[in-house]
Amino acid sequence: MAGEPLARPGPEAVTFSGGVLEAAGRRWAVGQEGDVVAVGDWTCGGRRSLAVLRPSTGEVFAFPAWASAGQDVQAPLVGRVAGGHALRAADFDGDGCNELVVERAGGAPALLHPRRGPG
């Protein structure tokens, strides 16, 4: 992800199209056409960042932070979900960290824990 810093974008303020994410008047180059994004607190640090689902491969990546101007941030692969087509953040266990919910075509949603992997 490349762009300007943004500490706490609200999910309602984020738009994503053609590999470009916009929030609070700033823009980031993220992923590729067809990817799906969600915003949540993956590190339990009280700061939201981005996760990306690539439906063509089922790969899910979670960024640890927002990129600063001129500095890219790499997102580790946190899981693969066959048939994944939608992505959202939710805190299912009440620990203050968001889990990733990957909706699947023809199956129950998959739950990923970016801090500790599939679960």
PDB file of C-alpha atoms in Angstrom, residues 2-117:
ATOM      1  CA  ALA A   2       1.360   3.406  -0.888  1.00  0.00           C
ATOM      2  CA  GLY A   3      -0.103   6.765   0.072  1.00  0.00           C
ATOM      3  CA  GLU A   4      -0.547   9.286   2.848  1.00  0.00           C
ATOM      4  CA  PRO A   5      -1.072   8.427   6.533  1.00  0.00           C
ATOM      5  CA  LEU A   6      -4.543   8.159   8.024  1.00  0.00           C
ATOM      6  CA  ALA A   7      -4.826   7.019  11.627  1.00  0.00           C
ATOM      7  CA  ARG A   8      -8.503   6.158  12.023  1.00  0.00           C
ATOM      8  CA  PRO A   9     -10.703   6.147   8.940  1.00  0.00           C
ATOM      9  CA  GLY A  10     -14.236   5.110   9.649  1.00  0.00           C
ATOM     10  CA  PRO A  11     -15.554   2.262   7.473  1.00  0.00           C
ATOM     11  CA  GLU A  12     -18.253   4.566   6.133  1.00  0.00           C
ATOM     12  CA  ALA A  13     -15.605   6.998   4.835  1.00  0.00           C
ATOM     13  CA  VAL A  14     -13.711   4.461   2.699  1.00  0.00           C
ATOM     14  CA  THR A  15     -14.239   3.903  -1.019  1.00  0.00           C
ATOM     15  CA  PHE A  16     -12.318   1.432  -3.159  1.00  0.00           C
ATOM     16  CA  SER A  17     -12.325   1.112  -6.933  1.00  0.00           C
ATOM     17  CA  GLY A  18      -9.795  -0.082  -9.489  1.00  0.00           C
ATOM     18  CA  GLY A  19      -7.035  -0.640  -6.926  1.00  0.00           C
ATOM     19  CA  VAL A  20      -7.361   2.878  -5.447  1.00  0.00           C
ATOM     20  CA  LEU A  21      -8.647   3.405  -1.919  1.00  0.00           C
ATOM     21  CA  GLU A  22      -9.917   6.845  -0.860  1.00  0.00           C
ATOM     22  CA  ALA A  23     -10.593   7.975   2.706  1.00  0.00           C
ATOM     23  CA  ALA A  24     -10.733  11.397   4.354  1.00  0.00           C
ATOM     24  CA  GLY A  25      -9.522  13.112   1.175  1.00  0.00           C
ATOM     25  CA  ARG A  26      -6.465  10.871   0.792  1.00  0.00           C
ATOM     26  CA  ARG A  27      -5.689   8.123  -1.724  1.00  0.00           C
ATOM     27  CA  TRP A  28      -3.724   4.857  -1.643  1.00  0.00           C
ATOM     28  CA  ALA A  29      -2.780   2.394  -4.384  1.00  0.00           C
ATOM     29  CA  VAL A  30      -3.890  -0.971  -2.982  1.00  0.00           C
ATOM     30  CA  GLY A  31      -4.214  -4.388  -4.554  1.00  0.00           C
ATOM     31  CA  GLN A  32      -5.722  -4.781  -7.967  1.00  0.00           C
ATOM     32  CA  GLU A  33      -8.996  -4.585  -9.864  1.00  0.00           C
ATOM     33  CA  GLY A  34     -11.547  -6.974  -8.371  1.00  0.00           C
ATOM     34  CA  ASP A  35     -10.097  -6.968  -4.850  1.00  0.00           C
ATOM     35  CA  VAL A  36     -12.352  -6.272  -1.863  1.00  0.00           C
ATOM     36  CA  VAL A  37     -11.291  -4.257   1.207  1.00  0.00           C
ATOM     37  CA  ALA A  38     -12.276  -3.914   4.868  1.00  0.00           C
ATOM     38  CA  VAL A  39     -11.031  -1.606   7.626  1.00  0.00           C
ATOM     39  CA  GLY A  40     -10.454  -2.814  11.187  1.00  0.00           C
ATOM     40  CA  ASP A  41      -8.087  -2.995  14.138  1.00  0.00           C
ATOM     41  CA  TRP A  42      -6.038  -6.115  13.283  1.00  0.00           C
ATOM     42  CA  THR A  43      -3.189  -5.404  15.729  1.00  0.00           C
ATOM     43  CA  CYS A  44      -5.269  -4.667  18.856  1.00  0.00           C
ATOM     44  CA  GLY A  45      -3.526  -1.315  19.149  1.00  0.00           C
ATOM     45  CA  GLY A  46      -6.603   0.879  18.829  1.00  0.00           C
ATOM     46  CA  ARG A  47      -5.708   1.910  15.255  1.00  0.00           C
ATOM     47  CA  ARG A  48      -7.577   0.725  12.198  1.00  0.00           C
ATOM     48  CA  SER A  49      -5.841  -0.391   9.037  1.00  0.00           C
ATOM     49  CA  LEU A  50      -6.741  -2.186   5.852  1.00  0.00           C
ATOM     50  CA  ALA A  51      -7.348  -5.800   4.845  1.00  0.00           C
ATOM     51  CA  VAL A  52      -7.707  -7.013   1.257  1.00  0.00           C
ATOM     52  CA  LEU A  53      -9.470 -10.077  -0.151  1.00  0.00           C
ATOM     53  CA  ARG A  54      -8.464 -11.187  -3.633  1.00  0.00           C
ATOM     54  CA  PRO A  55     -11.530 -13.198  -4.775  1.00  0.00           C
ATOM     55  CA  SER A  56      -9.703 -14.631  -7.807  1.00  0.00           C
ATOM     56  CA  THR A  57      -7.323 -16.565  -5.507  1.00  0.00           C
ATOM     57  CA  GLY A  58      -9.067 -16.460  -2.125  1.00  0.00           C
ATOM     58  CA  GLU A  59      -6.010 -14.779  -0.587  1.00  0.00           C
ATOM     59  CA  VAL A  60      -6.555 -12.412   2.351  1.00  0.00           C
ATOM     60  CA  PHE A  61      -3.923  -9.845   3.386  1.00  0.00           C
ATOM     61  CA  ALA A  62      -3.941  -7.566   6.465  1.00  0.00           C
ATOM     62  CA  PHE A  63      -1.875  -4.377   6.625  1.00  0.00           C
ATOM     63  CA  PRO A  64      -0.328  -3.611  10.034  1.00  0.00           C
ATOM     64  CA  ALA A  65      -0.525   0.178   9.428  1.00  0.00           C
ATOM     65  CA  TRP A  66      -1.292   2.870   6.855  1.00  0.00           C
ATOM     66  CA  ALA A  67       1.425   3.881   4.409  1.00  0.00           C
ATOM     67  CA  SER A  68       3.057   7.285   4.743  1.00  0.00           C
ATOM     68  CA  ALA A  69       3.790   9.492   1.746  1.00  0.00           C
ATOM     69  CA  GLY A  70       6.723   7.933  -0.093  1.00  0.00           C
ATOM     70  CA  GLN A  71       6.789   4.811   2.085  1.00  0.00           C
ATOM     71  CA  ASP A  72       5.049   1.574   1.125  1.00  0.00           C
ATOM     72  CA  VAL A  73       3.629  -0.915   3.635  1.00  0.00           C
ATOM     73  CA  GLN A  74       3.560  -4.631   2.894  1.00  0.00           C
ATOM     74  CA  ALA A  75       0.626  -6.781   3.978  1.00  0.00           C
ATOM     75  CA  PRO A  76       1.275 -10.363   5.048  1.00  0.00           C
ATOM     76  CA  LEU A  77      -0.966 -13.141   3.814  1.00  0.00           C
ATOM     77  CA  VAL A  78      -3.252 -14.140   6.702  1.00  0.00           C
ATOM     78  CA  GLY A  79      -5.224 -16.871   4.963  1.00  0.00           C
ATOM     79  CA  ARG A  80      -6.866 -18.304   1.866  1.00  0.00           C
ATOM     80  CA  VAL A  81     -10.617 -18.791   1.586  1.00  0.00           C
ATOM     81  CA  ALA A  82     -11.859 -20.670  -1.469  1.00  0.00           C
ATOM     82  CA  GLY A  83     -14.951 -18.986  -2.885  1.00  0.00           C
ATOM     83  CA  GLY A  84     -14.449 -15.817  -0.802  1.00  0.00           C
ATOM     84  CA  HIS A  85     -16.268 -12.851  -2.341  1.00  0.00           C
ATOM     85  CA  ALA A  86     -16.932 -10.345   0.483  1.00  0.00           C
ATOM     86  CA  LEU A  87     -14.936  -9.139   3.474  1.00  0.00           C
ATOM     87  CA  ARG A  88     -15.849  -7.370   6.713  1.00  0.00           C
ATOM     88  CA  ALA A  89     -14.407  -6.686  10.167  1.00  0.00           C
ATOM     89  CA  ALA A  90     -16.008  -7.814  13.430  1.00  0.00           C
ATOM     90  CA  ASP A  91     -14.864  -8.363  17.018  1.00  0.00           C
ATOM     91  CA  PHE A  92     -16.412 -11.754  17.737  1.00  0.00           C
ATOM     92  CA  ASP A  93     -14.575 -12.589  20.945  1.00  0.00           C
ATOM     93  CA  GLY A  94     -14.719  -9.123  22.576  1.00  0.00           C
ATOM     94  CA  ASP A  95     -10.942  -8.774  22.912  1.00  0.00           C
ATOM     95  CA  GLY A  96     -10.793  -5.377  21.156  1.00  0.00           C
ATOM     96  CA  CYS A  97      -9.221  -6.852  18.012  1.00  0.00           C
ATOM     97  CA  ASN A  98     -11.144  -7.258  14.814  1.00  0.00           C
ATOM     98  CA  GLU A  99     -11.385 -10.601  13.134  1.00  0.00           C
ATOM     99  CA  LEU A 100     -11.897 -10.851   9.377  1.00  0.00           C
ATOM    100  CA  VAL A 101     -15.126 -12.393   8.161  1.00  0.00           C
ATOM    101  CA  VAL A 102     -14.863 -13.744   4.621  1.00  0.00           C
ATOM    102  CA  GLU A 103     -18.217 -14.488   3.028  1.00  0.00           C
ATOM    103  CA  ARG A 104     -18.116 -17.508   0.714  1.00  0.00           C
ATOM    104  CA  ALA A 105     -20.258 -18.482  -2.226  1.00  0.00           C
ATOM    105  CA  GLY A 106     -22.112 -21.641  -1.285  1.00  0.00           C
ATOM    106  CA  GLY A 107     -20.677 -22.006   2.210  1.00  0.00           C
ATOM    107  CA  ALA A 108     -20.534 -20.659   5.731  1.00  0.00           C
ATOM    108  CA  PRO A 109     -18.411 -17.554   6.308  1.00  0.00           C
ATOM    109  CA  ALA A 110     -14.760 -18.094   7.249  1.00  0.00           C
ATOM    110  CA  LEU A 111     -13.273 -16.331  10.255  1.00  0.00           C
ATOM    111  CA  LEU A 112      -9.625 -15.215  10.135  1.00  0.00           C
ATOM    112  CA  HIS A 113      -7.593 -13.785  13.008  1.00  0.00           C
ATOM    113  CA  PRO A 114      -4.918 -11.591  11.379  1.00  0.00           C
ATOM    114  CA  ARG A 115      -2.727 -11.667  14.520  1.00  0.00           C
ATOM    115  CA  ARG A 116      -2.652 -15.431  14.767  1.00  0.00           C
ATOM    116  CA  GLY A 117      -3.788 -16.794  11.378  1.00  0.00           C
TER     117      GLY A 117
END
